[in-house]
PDB file of C-alpha atoms in Angstrom:
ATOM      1  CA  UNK A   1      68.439 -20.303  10.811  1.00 50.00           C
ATOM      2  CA  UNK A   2      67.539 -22.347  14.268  1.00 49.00           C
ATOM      3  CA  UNK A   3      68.061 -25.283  12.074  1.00 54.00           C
ATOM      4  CA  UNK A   4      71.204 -24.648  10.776  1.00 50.00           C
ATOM      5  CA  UNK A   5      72.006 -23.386  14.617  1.00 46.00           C
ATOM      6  CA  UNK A   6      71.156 -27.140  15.719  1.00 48.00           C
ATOM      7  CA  UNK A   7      72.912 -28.953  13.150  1.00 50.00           C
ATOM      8  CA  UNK A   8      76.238 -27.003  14.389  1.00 46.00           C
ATOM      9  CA  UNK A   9      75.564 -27.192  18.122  1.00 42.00           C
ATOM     10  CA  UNK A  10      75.534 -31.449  17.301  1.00 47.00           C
ATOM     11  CA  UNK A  11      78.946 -30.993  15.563  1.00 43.00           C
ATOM     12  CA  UNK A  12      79.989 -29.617  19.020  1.00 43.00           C
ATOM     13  CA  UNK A  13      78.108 -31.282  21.619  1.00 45.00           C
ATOM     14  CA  UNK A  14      77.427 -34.375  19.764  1.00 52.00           C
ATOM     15  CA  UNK A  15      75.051 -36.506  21.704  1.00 71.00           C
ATOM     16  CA  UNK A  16      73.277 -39.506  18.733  1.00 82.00           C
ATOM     17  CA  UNK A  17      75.903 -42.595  18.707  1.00 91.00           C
ATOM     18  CA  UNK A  18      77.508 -41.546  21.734  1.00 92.00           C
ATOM     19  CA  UNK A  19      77.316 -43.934  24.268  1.00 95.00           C
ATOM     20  CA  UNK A  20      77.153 -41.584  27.659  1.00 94.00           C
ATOM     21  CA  UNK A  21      78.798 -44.323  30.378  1.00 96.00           C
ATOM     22  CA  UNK A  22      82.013 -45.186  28.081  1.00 95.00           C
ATOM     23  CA  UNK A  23      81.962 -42.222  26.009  1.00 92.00           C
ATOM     24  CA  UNK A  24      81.728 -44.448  22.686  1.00 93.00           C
ATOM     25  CA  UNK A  25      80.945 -43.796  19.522  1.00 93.00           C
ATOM     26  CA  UNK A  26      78.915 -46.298  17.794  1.00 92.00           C
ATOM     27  CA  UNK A  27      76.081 -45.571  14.511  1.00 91.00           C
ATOM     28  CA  UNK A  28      74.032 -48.621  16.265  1.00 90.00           C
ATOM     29  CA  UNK A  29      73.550 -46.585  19.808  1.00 94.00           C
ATOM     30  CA  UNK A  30      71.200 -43.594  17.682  1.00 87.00           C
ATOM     31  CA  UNK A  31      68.994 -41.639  20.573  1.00 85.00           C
ATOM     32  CA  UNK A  32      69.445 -44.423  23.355  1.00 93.00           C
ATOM     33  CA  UNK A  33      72.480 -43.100  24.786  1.00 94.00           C
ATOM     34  CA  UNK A  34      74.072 -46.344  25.515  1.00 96.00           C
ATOM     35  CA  UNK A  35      76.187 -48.729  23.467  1.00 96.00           C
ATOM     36  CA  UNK A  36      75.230 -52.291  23.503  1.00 95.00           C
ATOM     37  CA  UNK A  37      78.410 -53.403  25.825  1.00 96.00           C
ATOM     38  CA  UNK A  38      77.860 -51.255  28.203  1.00 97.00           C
ATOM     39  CA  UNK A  39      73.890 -51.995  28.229  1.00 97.00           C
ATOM     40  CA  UNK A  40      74.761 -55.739  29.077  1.00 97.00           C
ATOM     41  CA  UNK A  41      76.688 -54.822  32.130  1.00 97.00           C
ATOM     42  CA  UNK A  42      72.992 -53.716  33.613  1.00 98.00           C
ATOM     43  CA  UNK A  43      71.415 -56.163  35.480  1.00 97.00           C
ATOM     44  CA  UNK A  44      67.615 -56.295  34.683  1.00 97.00           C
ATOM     45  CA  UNK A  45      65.620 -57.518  37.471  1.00 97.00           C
ATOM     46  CA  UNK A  46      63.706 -60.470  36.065  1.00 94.00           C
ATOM     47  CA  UNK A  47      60.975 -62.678  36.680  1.00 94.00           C
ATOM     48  CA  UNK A  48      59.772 -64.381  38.985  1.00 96.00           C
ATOM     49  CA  UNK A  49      59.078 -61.061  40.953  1.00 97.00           C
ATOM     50  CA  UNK A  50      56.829 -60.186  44.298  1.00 97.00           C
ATOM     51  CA  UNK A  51      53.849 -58.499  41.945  1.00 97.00           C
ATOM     52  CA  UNK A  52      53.840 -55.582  44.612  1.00 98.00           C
ATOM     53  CA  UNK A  53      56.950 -54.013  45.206  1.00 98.00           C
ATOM     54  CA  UNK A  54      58.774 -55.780  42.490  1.00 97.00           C
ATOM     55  CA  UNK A  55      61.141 -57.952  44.585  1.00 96.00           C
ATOM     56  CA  UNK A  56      63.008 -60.876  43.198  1.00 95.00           C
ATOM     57  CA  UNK A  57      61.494 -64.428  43.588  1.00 96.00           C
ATOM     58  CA  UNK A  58      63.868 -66.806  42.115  1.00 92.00           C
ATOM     59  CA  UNK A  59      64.644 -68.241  45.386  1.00 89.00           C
ATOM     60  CA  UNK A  60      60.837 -68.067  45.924  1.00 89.00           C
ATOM     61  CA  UNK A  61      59.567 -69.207  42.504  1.00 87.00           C
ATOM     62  CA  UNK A  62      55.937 -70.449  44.007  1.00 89.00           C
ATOM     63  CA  UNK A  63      55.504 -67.395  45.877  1.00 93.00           C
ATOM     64  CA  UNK A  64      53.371 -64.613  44.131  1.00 95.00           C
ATOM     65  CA  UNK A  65      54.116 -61.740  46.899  1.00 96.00           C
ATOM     66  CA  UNK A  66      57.292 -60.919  49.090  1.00 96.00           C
ATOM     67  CA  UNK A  67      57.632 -61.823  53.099  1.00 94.00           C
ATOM     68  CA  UNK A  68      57.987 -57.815  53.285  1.00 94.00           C
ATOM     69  CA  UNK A  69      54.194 -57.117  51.674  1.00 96.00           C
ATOM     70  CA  UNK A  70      53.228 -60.291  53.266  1.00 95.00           C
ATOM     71  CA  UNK A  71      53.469 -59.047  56.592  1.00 93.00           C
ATOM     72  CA  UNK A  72      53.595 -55.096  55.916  1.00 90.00           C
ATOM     73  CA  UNK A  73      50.547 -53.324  54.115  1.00 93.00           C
ATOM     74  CA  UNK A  74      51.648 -50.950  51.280  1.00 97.00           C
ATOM     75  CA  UNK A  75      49.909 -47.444  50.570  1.00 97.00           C
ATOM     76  CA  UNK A  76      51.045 -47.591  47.084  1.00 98.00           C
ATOM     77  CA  UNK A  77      49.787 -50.230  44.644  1.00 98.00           C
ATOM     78  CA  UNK A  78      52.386 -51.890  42.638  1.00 98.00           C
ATOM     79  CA  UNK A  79      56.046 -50.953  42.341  1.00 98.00           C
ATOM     80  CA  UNK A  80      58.481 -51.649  39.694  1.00 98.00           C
ATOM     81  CA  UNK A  81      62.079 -51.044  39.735  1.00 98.00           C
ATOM     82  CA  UNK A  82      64.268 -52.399  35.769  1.00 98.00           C
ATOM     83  CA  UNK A  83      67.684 -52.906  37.691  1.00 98.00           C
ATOM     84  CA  UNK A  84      69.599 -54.514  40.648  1.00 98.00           C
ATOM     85  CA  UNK A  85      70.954 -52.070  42.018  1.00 98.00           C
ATOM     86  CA  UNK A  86      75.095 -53.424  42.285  1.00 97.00           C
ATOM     87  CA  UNK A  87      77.796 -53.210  39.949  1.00 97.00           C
ATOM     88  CA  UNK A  88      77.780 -50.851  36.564  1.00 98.00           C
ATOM     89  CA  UNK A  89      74.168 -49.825  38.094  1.00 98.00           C
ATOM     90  CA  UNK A  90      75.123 -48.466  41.543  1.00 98.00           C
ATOM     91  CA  UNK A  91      77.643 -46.838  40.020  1.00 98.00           C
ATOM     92  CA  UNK A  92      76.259 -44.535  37.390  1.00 98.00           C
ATOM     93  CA  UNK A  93      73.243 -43.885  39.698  1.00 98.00           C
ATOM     94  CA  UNK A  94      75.744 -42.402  42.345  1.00 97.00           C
ATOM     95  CA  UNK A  95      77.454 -40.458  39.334  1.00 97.00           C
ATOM     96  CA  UNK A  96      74.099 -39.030  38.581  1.00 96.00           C
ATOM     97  CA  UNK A  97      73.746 -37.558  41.465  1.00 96.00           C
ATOM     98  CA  UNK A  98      76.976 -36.693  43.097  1.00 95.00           C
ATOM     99  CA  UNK A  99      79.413 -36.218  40.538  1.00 94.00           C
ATOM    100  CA  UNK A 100      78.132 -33.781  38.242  1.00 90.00           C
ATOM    101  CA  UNK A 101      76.766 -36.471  35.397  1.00 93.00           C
ATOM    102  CA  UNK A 102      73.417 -34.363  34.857  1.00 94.00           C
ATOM    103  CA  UNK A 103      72.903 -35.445  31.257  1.00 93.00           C
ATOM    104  CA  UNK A 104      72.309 -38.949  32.781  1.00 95.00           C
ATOM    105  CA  UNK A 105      68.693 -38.125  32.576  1.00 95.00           C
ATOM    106  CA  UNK A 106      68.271 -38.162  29.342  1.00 94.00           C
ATOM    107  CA  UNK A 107      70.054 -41.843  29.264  1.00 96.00           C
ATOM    108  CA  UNK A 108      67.925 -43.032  32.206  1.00 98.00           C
ATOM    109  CA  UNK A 109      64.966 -41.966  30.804  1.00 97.00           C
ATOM    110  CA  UNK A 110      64.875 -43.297  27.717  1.00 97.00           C
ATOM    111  CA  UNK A 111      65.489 -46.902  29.943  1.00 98.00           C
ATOM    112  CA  UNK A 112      62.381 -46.078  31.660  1.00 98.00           C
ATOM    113  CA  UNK A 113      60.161 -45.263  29.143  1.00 98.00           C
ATOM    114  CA  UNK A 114      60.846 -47.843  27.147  1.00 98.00           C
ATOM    115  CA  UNK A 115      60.487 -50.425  30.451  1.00 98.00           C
ATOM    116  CA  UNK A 116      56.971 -48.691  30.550  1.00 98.00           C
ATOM    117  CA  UNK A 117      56.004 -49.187  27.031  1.00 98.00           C
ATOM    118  CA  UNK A 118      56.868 -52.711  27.069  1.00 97.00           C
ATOM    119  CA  UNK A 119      54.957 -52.722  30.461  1.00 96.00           C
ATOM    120  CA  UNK A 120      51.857 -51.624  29.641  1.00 96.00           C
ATOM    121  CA  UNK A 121      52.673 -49.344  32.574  1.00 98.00           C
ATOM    122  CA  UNK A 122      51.412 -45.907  31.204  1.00 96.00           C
ATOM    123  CA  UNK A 123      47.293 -45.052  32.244  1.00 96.00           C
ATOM    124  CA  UNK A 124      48.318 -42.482  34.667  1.00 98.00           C
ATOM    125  CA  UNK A 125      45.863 -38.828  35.553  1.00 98.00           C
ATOM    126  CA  UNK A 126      50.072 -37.574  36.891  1.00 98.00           C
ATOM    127  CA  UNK A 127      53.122 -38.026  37.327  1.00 98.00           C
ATOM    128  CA  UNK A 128      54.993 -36.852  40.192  1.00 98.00           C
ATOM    129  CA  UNK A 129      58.356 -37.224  42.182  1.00 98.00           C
ATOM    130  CA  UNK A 130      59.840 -38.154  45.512  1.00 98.00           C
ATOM    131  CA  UNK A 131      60.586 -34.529  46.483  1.00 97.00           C
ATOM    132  CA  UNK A 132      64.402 -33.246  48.251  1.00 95.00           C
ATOM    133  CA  UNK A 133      64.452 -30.635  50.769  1.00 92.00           C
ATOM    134  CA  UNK A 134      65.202 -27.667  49.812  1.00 92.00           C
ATOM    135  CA  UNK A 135      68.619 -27.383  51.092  1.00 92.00           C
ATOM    136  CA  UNK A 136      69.609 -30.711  49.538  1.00 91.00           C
ATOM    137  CA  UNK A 137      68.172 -29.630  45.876  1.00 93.00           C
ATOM    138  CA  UNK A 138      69.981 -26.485  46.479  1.00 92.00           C
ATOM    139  CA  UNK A 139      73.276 -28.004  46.906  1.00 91.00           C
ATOM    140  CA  UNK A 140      72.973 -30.770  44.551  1.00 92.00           C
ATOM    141  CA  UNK A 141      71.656 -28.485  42.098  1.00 92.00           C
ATOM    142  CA  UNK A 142      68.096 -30.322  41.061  1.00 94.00           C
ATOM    143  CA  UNK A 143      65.948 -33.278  42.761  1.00 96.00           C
ATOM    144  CA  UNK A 144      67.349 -36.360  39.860  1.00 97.00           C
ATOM    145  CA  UNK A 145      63.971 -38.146  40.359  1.00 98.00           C
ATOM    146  CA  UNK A 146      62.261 -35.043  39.367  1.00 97.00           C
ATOM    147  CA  UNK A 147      64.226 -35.018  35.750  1.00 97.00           C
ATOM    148  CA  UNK A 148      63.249 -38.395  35.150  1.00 98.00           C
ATOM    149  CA  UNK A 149      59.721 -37.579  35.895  1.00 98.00           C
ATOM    150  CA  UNK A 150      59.160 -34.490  33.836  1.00 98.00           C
ATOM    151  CA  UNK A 151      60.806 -36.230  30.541  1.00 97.00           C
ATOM    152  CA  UNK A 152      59.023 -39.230  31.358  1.00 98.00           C
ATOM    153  CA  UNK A 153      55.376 -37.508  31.737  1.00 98.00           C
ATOM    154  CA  UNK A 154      56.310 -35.050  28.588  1.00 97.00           C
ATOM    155  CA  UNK A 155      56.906 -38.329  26.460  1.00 98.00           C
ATOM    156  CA  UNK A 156      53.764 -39.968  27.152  1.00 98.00           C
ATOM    157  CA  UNK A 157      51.875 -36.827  27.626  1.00 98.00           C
ATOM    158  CA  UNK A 158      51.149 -36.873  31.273  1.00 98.00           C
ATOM    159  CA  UNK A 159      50.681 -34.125  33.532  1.00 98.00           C
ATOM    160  CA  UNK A 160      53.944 -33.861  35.590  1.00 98.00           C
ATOM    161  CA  UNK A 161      52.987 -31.696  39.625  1.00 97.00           C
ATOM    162  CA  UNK A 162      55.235 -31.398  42.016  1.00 97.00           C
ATOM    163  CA  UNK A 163      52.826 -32.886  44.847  1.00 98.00           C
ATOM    164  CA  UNK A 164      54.729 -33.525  47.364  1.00 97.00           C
ATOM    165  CA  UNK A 165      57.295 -30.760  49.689  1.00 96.00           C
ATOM    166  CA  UNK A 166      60.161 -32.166  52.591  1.00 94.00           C
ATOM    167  CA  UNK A 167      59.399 -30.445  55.424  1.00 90.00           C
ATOM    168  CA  UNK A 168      62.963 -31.631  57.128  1.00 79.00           C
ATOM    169  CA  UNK A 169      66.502 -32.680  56.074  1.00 67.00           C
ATOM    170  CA  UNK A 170      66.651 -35.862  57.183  1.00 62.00           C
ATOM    171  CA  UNK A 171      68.969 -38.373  57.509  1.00 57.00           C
ATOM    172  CA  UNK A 172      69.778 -40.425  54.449  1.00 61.00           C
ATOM    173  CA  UNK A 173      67.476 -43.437  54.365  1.00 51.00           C
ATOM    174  CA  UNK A 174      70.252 -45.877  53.469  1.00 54.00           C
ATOM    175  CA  UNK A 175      71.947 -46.133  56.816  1.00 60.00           C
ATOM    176  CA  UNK A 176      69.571 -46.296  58.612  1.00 54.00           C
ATOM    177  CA  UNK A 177      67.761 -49.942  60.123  1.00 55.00           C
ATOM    178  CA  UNK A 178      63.999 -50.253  58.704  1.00 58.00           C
ATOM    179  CA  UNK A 179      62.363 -48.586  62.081  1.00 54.00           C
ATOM    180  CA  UNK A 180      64.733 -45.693  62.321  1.00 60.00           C
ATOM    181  CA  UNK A 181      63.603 -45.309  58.345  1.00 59.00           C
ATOM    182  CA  UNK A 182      60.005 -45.278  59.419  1.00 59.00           C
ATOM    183  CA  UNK A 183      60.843 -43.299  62.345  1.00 64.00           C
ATOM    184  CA  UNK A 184      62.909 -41.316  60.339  1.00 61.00           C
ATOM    185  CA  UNK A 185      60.502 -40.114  57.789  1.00 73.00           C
ATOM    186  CA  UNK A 186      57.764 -39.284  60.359  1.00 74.00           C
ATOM    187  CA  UNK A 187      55.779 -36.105  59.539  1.00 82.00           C
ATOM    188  CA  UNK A 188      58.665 -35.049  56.840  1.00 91.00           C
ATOM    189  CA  UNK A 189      56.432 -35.319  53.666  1.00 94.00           C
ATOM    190  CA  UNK A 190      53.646 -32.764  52.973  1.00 95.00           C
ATOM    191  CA  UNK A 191      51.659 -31.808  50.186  1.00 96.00           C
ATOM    192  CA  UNK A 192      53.089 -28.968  48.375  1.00 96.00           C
ATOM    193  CA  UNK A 193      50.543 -26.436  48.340  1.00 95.00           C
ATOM    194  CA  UNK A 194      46.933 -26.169  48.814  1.00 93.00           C
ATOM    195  CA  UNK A 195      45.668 -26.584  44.852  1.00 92.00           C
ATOM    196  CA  UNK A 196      47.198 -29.709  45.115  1.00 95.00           C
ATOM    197  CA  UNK A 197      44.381 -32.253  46.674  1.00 93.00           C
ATOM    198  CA  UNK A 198      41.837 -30.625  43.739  1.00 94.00           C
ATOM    199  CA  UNK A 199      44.406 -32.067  41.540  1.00 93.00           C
ATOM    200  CA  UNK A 200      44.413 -35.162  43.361  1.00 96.00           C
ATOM    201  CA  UNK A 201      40.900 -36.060  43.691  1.00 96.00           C
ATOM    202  CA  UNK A 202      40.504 -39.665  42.654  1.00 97.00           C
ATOM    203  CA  UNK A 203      43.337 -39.778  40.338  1.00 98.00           C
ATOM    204  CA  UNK A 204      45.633 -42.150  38.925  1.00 98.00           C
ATOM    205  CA  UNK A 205      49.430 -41.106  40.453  1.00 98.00           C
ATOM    206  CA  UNK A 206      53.183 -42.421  38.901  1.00 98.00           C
ATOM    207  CA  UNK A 207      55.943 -41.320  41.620  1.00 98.00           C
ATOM    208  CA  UNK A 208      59.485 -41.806  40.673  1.00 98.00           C
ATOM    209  CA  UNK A 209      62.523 -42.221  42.582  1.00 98.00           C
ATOM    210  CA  UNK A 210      65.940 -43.737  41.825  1.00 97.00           C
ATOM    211  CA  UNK A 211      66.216 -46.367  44.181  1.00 97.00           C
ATOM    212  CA  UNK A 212      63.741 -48.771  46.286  1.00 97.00           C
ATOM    213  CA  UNK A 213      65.196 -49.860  49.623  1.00 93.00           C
ATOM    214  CA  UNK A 214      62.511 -50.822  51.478  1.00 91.00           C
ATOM    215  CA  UNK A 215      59.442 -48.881  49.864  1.00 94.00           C
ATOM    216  CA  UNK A 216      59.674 -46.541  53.326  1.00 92.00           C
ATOM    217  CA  UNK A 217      59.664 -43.069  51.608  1.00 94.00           C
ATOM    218  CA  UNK A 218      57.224 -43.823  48.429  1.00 97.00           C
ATOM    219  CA  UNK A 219      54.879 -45.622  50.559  1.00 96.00           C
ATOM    220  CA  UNK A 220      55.437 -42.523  52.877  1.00 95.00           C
ATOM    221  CA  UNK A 221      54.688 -40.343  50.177  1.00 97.00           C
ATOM    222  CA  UNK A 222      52.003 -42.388  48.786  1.00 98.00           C
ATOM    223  CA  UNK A 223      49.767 -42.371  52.478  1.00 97.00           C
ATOM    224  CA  UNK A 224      50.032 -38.910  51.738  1.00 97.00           C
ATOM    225  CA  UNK A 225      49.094 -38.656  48.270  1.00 98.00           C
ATOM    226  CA  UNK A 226      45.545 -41.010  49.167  1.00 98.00           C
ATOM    227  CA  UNK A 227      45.095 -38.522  52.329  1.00 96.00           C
ATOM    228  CA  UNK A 228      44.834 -35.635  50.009  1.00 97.00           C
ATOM    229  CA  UNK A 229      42.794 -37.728  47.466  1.00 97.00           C
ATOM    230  CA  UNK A 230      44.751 -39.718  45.147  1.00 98.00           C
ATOM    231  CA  UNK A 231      42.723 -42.813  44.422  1.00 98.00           C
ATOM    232  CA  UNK A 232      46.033 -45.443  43.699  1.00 98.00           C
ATOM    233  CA  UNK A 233      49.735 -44.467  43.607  1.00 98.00           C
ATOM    234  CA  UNK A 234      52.147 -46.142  41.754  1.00 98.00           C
ATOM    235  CA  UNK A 235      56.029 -46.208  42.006  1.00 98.00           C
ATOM    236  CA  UNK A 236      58.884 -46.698  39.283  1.00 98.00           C
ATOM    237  CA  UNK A 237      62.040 -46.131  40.151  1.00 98.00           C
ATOM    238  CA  UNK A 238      65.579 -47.347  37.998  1.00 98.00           C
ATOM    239  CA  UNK A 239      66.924 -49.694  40.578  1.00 98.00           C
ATOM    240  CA  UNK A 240      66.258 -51.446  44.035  1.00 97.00           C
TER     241      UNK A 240
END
């Protein structure tokens, strides 16, 4: 009966060889969500690339790490980010998570896990998220990194914890200059309850977020994570 119950809920809600930015309908697009047109209009972040935080290098080519790491130590060990974040990319990010376009996940995921298998980028002990405040998740209706995270961590088998709680609403990171960030996201993250740094002891951590600024909040949230007893952090996020 359930199967019968699936194959008519497709009929109705169909979701294989739709693409879910341009709502077309192509037998190539399968489980990935996207049609090959609209894939092309995403701008991959390429190499060369600062091996820390992921930056572009290709008006650096000799250079191996970023000015930013350089001159700034990072709590977290290596970030990488698939997209630019402009154009077609900006766009469906903001959709995601201000105009109702939930079932991005599922799209957005399947982008990340296959940048991770391709990667290598998958021994992780847990996988975790950049948390929201409470009043923000409340509003928006769920924390979008934390979607990503748990489909993520259930596709390659990885523990997904929420580690992490906002203890204020602050202001969004984005217009802000980089020392009202830092300022900005003093004593805000804590760790989510008290199991948490058993959980933590010398483990292997993947945080996800959307978007990398400046690496503020997940290195923020990675000094935290190695206070309670993570033993490296690492960050993924869609776009920077």
């Amino acid at each position: 009966m359930l199967k019968y119950i699936k194959s008519f809920l497709e009929l109705i809600y169909p979701e294989k060889n739709i693409c879910q930015i341009c709502d077309t309908y192509d037998e190539s697009i399968n489980d990935k969500y996207i049609c090959n047109t609209c894939f092309s209009k995403l701008e991959r972040i390429e190499e060369p690339v600062c091996r820390i935080c992921n930056k572009s290098l290709r008006h650096n080519p000799d250079l191996t790490i970023c000015n930013e790491c350089a001159r700034d130590s990072r709590s977290f060990e290596k970030s990488k980010s698939l997209f630019s974040y402009r154009g077609t990319v900006k766009r469906i990010i903001h959709d995601y998570k201000y105009c109702n376009k939930t079932y991005y996940y599922k799209l957005f995921s399947y982008l990340l896990i296959q940048y991770m298998k391709e990667n290598r980028y998958i021994n992780f002990d847990y996988i975790t998220a950049v948390p929201l405040h409470k009043i923000k998740q409340r509003n928006r209706g769920f924390n979008q990194s934390g979607l990503l995270a748990k489909q993520i961590g259930k596709y390659f088998n990885i523990p997904y914890i929420d580690t992490l709680k906002r203890n204020n609403n602050t202001e969004k990171q984005s217009n802000l200059s980089k020392y009202a960030r830092q300022k900005n996201l003093q004593n805000v993250f804590d760790i989510a309850n008290n199991k948490i740094p058993n959980l933590l002891d010398n483990a292997d951590i993947l945080m996800i977020d959307d978007i990398f600024t400046t690496g503020t909040t997940v290195d923020e949230c990675s000094k935290i994570l190695k206070q309670h007893g993570a033993n490296r952090v690492f960050i993924l996020t869609l776009a920077r």
